[in-house]
Tab-separated table of C-alpha atoms in Angstrom:
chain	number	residue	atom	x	y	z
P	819	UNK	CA	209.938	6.699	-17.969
P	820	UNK	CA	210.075	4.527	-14.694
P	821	UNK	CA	212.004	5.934	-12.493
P	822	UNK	CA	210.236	5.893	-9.525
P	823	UNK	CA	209.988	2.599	-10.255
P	824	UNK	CA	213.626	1.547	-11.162
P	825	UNK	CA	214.467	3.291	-7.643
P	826	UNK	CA	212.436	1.124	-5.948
P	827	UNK	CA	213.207	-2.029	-7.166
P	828	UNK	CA	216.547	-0.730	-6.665
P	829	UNK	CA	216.218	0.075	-3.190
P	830	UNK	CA	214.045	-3.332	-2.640
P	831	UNK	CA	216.720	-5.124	-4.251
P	832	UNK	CA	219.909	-3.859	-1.378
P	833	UNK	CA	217.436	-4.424	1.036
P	834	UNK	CA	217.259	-7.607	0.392
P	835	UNK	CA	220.610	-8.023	-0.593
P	836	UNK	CA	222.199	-7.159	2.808
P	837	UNK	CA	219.959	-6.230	6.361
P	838	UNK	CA	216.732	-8.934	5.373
P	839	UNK	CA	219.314	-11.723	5.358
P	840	UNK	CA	221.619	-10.546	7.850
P	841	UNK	CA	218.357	-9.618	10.370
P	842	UNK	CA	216.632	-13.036	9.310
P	843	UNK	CA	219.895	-14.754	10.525
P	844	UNK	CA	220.459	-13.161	13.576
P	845	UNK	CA	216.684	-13.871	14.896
P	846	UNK	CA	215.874	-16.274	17.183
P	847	UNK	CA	212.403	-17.089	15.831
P	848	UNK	CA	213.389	-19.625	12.842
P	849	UNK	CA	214.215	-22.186	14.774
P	850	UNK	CA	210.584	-22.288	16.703
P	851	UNK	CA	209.451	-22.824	13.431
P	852	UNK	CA	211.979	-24.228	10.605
P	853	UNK	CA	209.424	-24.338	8.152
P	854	UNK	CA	208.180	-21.304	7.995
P	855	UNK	CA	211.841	-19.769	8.240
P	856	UNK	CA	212.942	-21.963	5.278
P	857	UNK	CA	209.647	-20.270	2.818
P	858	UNK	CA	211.034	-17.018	3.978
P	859	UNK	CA	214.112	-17.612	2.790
P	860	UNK	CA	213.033	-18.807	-0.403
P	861	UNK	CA	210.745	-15.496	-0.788
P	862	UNK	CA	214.157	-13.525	0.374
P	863	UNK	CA	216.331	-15.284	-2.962
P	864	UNK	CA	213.574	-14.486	-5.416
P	865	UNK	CA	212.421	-11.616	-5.020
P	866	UNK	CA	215.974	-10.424	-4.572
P	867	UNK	CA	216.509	-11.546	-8.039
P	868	UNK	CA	213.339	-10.059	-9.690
P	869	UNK	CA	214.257	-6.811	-7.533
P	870	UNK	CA	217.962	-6.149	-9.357
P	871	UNK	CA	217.358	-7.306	-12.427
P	872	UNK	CA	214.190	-6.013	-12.580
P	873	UNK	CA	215.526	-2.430	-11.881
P	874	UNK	CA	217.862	-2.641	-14.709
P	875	UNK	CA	215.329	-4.116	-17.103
P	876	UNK	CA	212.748	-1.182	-16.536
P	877	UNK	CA	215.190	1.789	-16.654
P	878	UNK	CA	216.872	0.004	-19.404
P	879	UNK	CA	213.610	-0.292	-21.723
P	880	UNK	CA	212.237	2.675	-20.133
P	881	UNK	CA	212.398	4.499	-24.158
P	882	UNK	CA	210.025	1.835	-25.244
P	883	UNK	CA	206.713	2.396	-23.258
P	884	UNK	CA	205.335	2.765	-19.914
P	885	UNK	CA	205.259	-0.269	-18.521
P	886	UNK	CA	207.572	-3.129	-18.790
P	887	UNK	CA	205.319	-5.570	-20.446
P	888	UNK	CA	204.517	-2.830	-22.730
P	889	UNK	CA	208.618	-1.981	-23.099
P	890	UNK	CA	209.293	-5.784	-24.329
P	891	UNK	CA	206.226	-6.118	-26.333
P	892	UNK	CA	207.558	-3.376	-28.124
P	893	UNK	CA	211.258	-4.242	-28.703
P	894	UNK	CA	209.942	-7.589	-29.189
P	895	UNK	CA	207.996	-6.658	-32.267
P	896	UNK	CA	210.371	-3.955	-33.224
P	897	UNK	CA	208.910	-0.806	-32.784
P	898	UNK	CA	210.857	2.471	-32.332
P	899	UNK	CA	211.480	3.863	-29.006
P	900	UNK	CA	209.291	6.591	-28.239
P	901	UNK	CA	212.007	8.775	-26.092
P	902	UNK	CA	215.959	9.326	-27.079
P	903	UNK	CA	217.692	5.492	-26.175
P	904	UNK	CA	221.262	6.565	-24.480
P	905	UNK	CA	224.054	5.134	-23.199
P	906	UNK	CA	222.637	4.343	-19.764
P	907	UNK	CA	220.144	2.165	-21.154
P	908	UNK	CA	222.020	-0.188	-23.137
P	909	UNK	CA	224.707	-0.906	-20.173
P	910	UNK	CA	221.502	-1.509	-17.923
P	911	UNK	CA	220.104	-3.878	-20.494
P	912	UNK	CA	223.373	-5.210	-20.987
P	913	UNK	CA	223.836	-5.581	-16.787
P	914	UNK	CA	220.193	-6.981	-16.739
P	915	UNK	CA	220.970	-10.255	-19.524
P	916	UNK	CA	224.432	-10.625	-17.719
P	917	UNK	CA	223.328	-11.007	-14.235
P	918	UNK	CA	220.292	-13.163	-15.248
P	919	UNK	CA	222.570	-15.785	-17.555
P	920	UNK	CA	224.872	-15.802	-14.574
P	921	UNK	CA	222.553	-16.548	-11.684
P	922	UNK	CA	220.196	-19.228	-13.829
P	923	UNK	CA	223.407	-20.367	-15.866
P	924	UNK	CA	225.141	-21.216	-12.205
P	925	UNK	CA	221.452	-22.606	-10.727
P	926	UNK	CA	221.548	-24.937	-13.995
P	927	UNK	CA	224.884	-25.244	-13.843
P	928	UNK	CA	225.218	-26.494	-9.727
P	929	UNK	CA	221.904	-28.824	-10.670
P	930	UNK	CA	223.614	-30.697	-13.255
P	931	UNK	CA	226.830	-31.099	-10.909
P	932	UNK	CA	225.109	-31.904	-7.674
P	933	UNK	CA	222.807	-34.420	-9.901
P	934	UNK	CA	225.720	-36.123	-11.431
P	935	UNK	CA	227.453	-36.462	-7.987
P	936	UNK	CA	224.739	-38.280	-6.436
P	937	UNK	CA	224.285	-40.760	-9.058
P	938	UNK	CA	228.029	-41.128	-9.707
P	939	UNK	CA	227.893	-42.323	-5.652
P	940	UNK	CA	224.757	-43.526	-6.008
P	941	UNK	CA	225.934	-46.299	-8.628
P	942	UNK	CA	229.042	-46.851	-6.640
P	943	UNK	CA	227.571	-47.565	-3.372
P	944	UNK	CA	224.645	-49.453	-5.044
P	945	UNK	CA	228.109	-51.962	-5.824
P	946	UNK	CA	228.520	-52.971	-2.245
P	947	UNK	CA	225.599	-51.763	-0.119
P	948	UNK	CA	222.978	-54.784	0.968
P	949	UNK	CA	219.375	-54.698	2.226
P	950	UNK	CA	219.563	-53.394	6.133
P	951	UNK	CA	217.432	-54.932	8.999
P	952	UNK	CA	217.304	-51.550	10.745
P	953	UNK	CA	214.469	-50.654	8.388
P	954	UNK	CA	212.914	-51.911	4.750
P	955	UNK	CA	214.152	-48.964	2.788
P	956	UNK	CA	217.602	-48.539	3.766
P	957	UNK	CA	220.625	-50.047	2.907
P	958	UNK	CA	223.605	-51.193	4.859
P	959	UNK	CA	227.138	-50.557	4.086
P	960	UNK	CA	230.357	-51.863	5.568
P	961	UNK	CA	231.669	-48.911	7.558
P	962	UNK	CA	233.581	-48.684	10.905
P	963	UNK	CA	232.270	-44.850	11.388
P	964	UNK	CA	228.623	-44.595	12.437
P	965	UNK	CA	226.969	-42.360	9.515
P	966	UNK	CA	224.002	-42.578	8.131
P	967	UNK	CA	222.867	-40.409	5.033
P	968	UNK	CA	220.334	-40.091	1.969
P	969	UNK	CA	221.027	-39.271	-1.178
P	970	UNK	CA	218.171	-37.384	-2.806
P	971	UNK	CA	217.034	-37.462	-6.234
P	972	UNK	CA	214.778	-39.666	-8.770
P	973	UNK	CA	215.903	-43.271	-7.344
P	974	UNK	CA	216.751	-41.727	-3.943
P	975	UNK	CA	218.868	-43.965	-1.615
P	976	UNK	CA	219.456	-44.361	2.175
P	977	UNK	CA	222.616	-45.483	3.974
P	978	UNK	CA	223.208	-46.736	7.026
P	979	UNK	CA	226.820	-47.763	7.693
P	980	UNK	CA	227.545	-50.966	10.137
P	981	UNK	CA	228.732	-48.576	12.860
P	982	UNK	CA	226.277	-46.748	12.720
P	983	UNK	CA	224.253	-49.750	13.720
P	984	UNK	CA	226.436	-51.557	16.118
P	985	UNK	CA	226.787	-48.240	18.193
P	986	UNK	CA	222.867	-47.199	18.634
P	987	UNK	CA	220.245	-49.091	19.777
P	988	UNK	CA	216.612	-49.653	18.160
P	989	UNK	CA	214.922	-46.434	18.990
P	990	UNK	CA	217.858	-44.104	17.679
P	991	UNK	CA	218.589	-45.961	14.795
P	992	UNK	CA	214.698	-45.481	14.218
P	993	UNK	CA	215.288	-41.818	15.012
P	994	UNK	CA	217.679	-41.378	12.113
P	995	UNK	CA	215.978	-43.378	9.611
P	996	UNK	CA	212.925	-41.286	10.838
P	997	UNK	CA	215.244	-37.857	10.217
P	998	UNK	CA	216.780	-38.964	6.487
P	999	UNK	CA	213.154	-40.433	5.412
P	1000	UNK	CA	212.152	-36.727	6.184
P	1001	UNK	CA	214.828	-35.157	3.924
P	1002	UNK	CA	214.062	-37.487	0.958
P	1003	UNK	CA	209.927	-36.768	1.757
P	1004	UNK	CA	210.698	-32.965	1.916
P	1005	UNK	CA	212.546	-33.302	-1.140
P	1006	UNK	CA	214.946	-30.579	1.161
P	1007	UNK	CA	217.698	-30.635	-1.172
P	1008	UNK	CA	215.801	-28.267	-3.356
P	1009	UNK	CA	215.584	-26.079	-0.427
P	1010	UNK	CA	219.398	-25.790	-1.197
P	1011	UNK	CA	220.272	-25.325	-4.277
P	1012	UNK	CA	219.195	-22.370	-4.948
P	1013	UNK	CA	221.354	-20.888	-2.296
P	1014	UNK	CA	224.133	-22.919	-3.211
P	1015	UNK	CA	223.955	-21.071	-6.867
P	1016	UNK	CA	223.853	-17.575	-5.218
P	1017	UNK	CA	227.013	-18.618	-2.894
P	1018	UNK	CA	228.474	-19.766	-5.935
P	1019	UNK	CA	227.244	-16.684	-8.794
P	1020	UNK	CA	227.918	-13.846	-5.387
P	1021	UNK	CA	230.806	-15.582	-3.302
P	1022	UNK	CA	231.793	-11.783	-2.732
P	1023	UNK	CA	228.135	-11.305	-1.389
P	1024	UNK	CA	228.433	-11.976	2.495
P	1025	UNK	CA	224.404	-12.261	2.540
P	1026	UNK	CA	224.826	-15.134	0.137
P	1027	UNK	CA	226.918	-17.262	2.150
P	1028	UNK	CA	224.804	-16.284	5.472
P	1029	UNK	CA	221.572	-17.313	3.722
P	1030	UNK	CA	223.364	-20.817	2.315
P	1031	UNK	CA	224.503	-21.956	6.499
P	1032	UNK	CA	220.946	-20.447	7.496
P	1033	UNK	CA	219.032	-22.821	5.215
P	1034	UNK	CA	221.464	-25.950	5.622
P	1035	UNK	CA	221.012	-25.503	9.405
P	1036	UNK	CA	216.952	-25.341	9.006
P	1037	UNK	CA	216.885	-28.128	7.404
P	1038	UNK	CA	218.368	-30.259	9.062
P	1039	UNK	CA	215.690	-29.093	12.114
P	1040	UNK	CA	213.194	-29.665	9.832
P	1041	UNK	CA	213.724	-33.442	9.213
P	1042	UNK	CA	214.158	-33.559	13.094
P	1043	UNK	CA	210.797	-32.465	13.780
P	1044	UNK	CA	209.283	-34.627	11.222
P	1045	UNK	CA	211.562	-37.567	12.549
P	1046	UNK	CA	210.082	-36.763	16.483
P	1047	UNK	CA	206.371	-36.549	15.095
P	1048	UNK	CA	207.192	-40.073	13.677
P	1049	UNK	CA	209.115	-41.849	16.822
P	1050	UNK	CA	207.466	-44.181	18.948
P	1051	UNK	CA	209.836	-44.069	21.955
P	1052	UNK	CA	209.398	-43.293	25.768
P	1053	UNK	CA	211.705	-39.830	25.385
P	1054	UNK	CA	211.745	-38.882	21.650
P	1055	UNK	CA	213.857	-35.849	21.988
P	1056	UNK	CA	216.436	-37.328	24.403
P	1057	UNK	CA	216.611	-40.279	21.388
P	1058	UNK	CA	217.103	-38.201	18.896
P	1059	UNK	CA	219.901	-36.037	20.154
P	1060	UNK	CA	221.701	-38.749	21.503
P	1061	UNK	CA	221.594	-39.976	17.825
P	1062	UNK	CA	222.772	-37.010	16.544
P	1063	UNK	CA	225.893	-36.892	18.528
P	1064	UNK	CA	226.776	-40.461	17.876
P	1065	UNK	CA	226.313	-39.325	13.723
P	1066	UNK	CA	228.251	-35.904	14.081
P	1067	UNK	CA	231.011	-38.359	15.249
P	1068	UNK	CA	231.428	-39.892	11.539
P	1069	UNK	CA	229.634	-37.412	9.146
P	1070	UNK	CA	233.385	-35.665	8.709
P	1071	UNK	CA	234.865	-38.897	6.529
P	1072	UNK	CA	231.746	-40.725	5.373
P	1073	UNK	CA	229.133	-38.590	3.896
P	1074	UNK	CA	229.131	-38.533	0.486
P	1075	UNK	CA	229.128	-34.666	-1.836
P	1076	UNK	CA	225.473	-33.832	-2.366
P	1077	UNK	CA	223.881	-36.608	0.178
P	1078	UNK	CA	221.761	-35.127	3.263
P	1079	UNK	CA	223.338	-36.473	6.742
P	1080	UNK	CA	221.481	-36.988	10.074
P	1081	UNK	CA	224.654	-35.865	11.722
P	1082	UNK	CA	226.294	-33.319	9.134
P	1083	UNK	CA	225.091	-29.219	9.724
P	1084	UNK	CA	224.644	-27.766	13.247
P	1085	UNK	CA	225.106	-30.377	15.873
P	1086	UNK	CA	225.059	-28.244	18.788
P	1087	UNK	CA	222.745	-26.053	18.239
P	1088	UNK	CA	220.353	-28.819	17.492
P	1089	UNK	CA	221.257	-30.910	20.447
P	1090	UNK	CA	220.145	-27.854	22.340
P	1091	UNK	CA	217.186	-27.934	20.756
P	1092	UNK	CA	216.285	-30.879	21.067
P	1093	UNK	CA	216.406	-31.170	24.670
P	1094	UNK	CA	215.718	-27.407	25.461
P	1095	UNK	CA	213.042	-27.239	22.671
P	1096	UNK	CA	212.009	-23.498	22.422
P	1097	UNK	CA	208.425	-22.659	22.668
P	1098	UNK	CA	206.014	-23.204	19.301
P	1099	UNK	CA	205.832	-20.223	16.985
P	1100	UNK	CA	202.375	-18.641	17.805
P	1101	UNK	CA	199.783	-18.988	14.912
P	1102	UNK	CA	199.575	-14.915	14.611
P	1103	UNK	CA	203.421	-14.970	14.454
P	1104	UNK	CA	203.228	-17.389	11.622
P	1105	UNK	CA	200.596	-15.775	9.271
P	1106	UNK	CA	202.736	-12.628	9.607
P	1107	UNK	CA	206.038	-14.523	8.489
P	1108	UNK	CA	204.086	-16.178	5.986
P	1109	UNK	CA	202.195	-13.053	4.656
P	1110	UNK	CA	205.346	-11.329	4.932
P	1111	UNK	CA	206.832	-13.512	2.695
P	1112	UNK	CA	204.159	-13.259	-0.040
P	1113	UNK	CA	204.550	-9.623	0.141
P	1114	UNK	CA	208.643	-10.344	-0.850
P	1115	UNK	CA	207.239	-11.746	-3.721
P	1116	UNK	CA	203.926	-9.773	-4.996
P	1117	UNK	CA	205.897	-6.364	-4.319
P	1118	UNK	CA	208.620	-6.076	-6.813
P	1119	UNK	CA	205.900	-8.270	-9.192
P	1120	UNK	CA	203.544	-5.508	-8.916
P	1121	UNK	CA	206.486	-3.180	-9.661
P	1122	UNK	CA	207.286	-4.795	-12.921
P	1123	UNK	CA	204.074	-5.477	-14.461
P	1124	UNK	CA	202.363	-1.835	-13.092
P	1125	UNK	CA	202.271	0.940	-15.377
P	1126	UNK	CA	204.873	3.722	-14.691
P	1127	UNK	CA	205.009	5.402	-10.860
């Protein structure tokens, strides 16, 4: 029962594995439109999921009926297999409830880390941080190096060290209150932990550790294109990469594990960016990334829920 079915989730499942992340890293695209890059790499990590243990979840219950849902229904209310249950099938079933405790057991596992990171340095800098001038909602800490970084979460906090301010003047220290307000809006460090629990569950997976740099660097261009919608300055761009350099400067010995940093993931290539911007993603171009990316996920869907192929 299935197998045309368990093949293709198979086959779905190394395709997205390997050549969709290594092709979606390579292109040039992304960075015309972060956004859109960052929900196809979402699509990429979950239906990549649903696609392997998927395939070893239908040709593992494959005895049982002739669709999944009809498979587990049965098992679940402890009817007989209808076909002879061999050895195959029990070390794909067995594969299928490893892999899936692994990869939600290390997403649960980096959440409760990352989370009690941030508030451990959340409570500590809280001690000796004080209201900043530079802007209402951020806070000023004692600090030679210019950083300035967010930490996310439910009391979310945002730093600005003393260098930071004595070094820029108003309109980039706007600039990178403007790019870590956009993180903490975005909520982007939920962008990245999902890829930071498939580096962790697959570190012999080179896709893995691709996708995790890809998604870190697209973020950060995210929050500077929401921080240049949001500047009021005579050369936004020129601002905010002149920022950025100034940050990249201290983000090596002052950024806090698990905080966000205006100056921490991709400096060049942003700079260049930023003052070379490349041309808008066309709206055609973006409804095909978009629908291409619902398709990731309402394929290997289909797959499971269909009746046998």
């Amino acid at each position: 029962m299935l197998p045309a079915t368990a093949a293709a989730l198979a086959v779905l499942a190394a395709l997205l594995a390997w050549p969709v992340p290594a092709l979606l890293g390579r292109a040039r695209w992304p960075r015309r439109d972060p956004l859109v890059a960052l929900v196809c790499w979402q699509a990429i990590g979950l239906a990549g999921g649903l696609s392997i243990i998927g395939a070893l979840l239908v040709h593992g219950l494959a005895p049982w009926g002739h669709s999944l849902p009809e498979a587990g229904w049965a098992v679940l209310t402890g009817h007989p297999a209808r076909d002879p249950v061999r050895g195959d099938h029990w070390v794909t079933l067995t594969l299928a409830a490893v892999l899936a405790a692994e990869l939600l057991g290390v997403l649960a596992l980096s959440w409760v880390r990352t989370a009690r990171t941030r508030r451990r340095h959340r409570e500590l800098l809280e001690l000796v941080v004080q209201p900043s001038a530079a802007a209402p909602d951020a806070r000023l800490l004692e600090h030679p190096a210019p950083v300035a970084f967010c930490i996310p979460g439910a009391r979310p906090l945002l730093v600005l060290s003393s260098g930071m301010v004595a070094e820029l003047d108003d309109g980039q220290l706007a600039a990178v209150v403007a790019h870590e307000r956009a993180h903490l809006a975005e909520h982007h460090h939920l962008y990245l932990l999902p890829f930071v629990a498939w580096e962790a569950a697959l570190p012999v997976l080179p896709a893995a550790g691709r996708a995790h740099a890809a998604v870190r660097e697209l973020v950060e261009m995210r929050a500077d294109d929401r921080a240049l919608a949001s500047l009021a300055v005579p050369d936004p761009r020129r601002t905010l990469a002149q920022a950025i350099v100034v940050a990249a400067g201290g983000a090596s010995g002052g950024v806090p594990d698990g905080a966000l940093a205006v100056g921490g993931s991709a400096v060049g290539v942003r700079v260049l960016r930023l003052l070379d911007p490349p041309a808008p993603l066309p709206a055609p171009a973006r409804a095909a990334a978009l629908l291409t990316a619902g398709l990731l996920l309402l394929v290997p869907t289909v797959l499971l829920l269909a009746p046998a192929l």
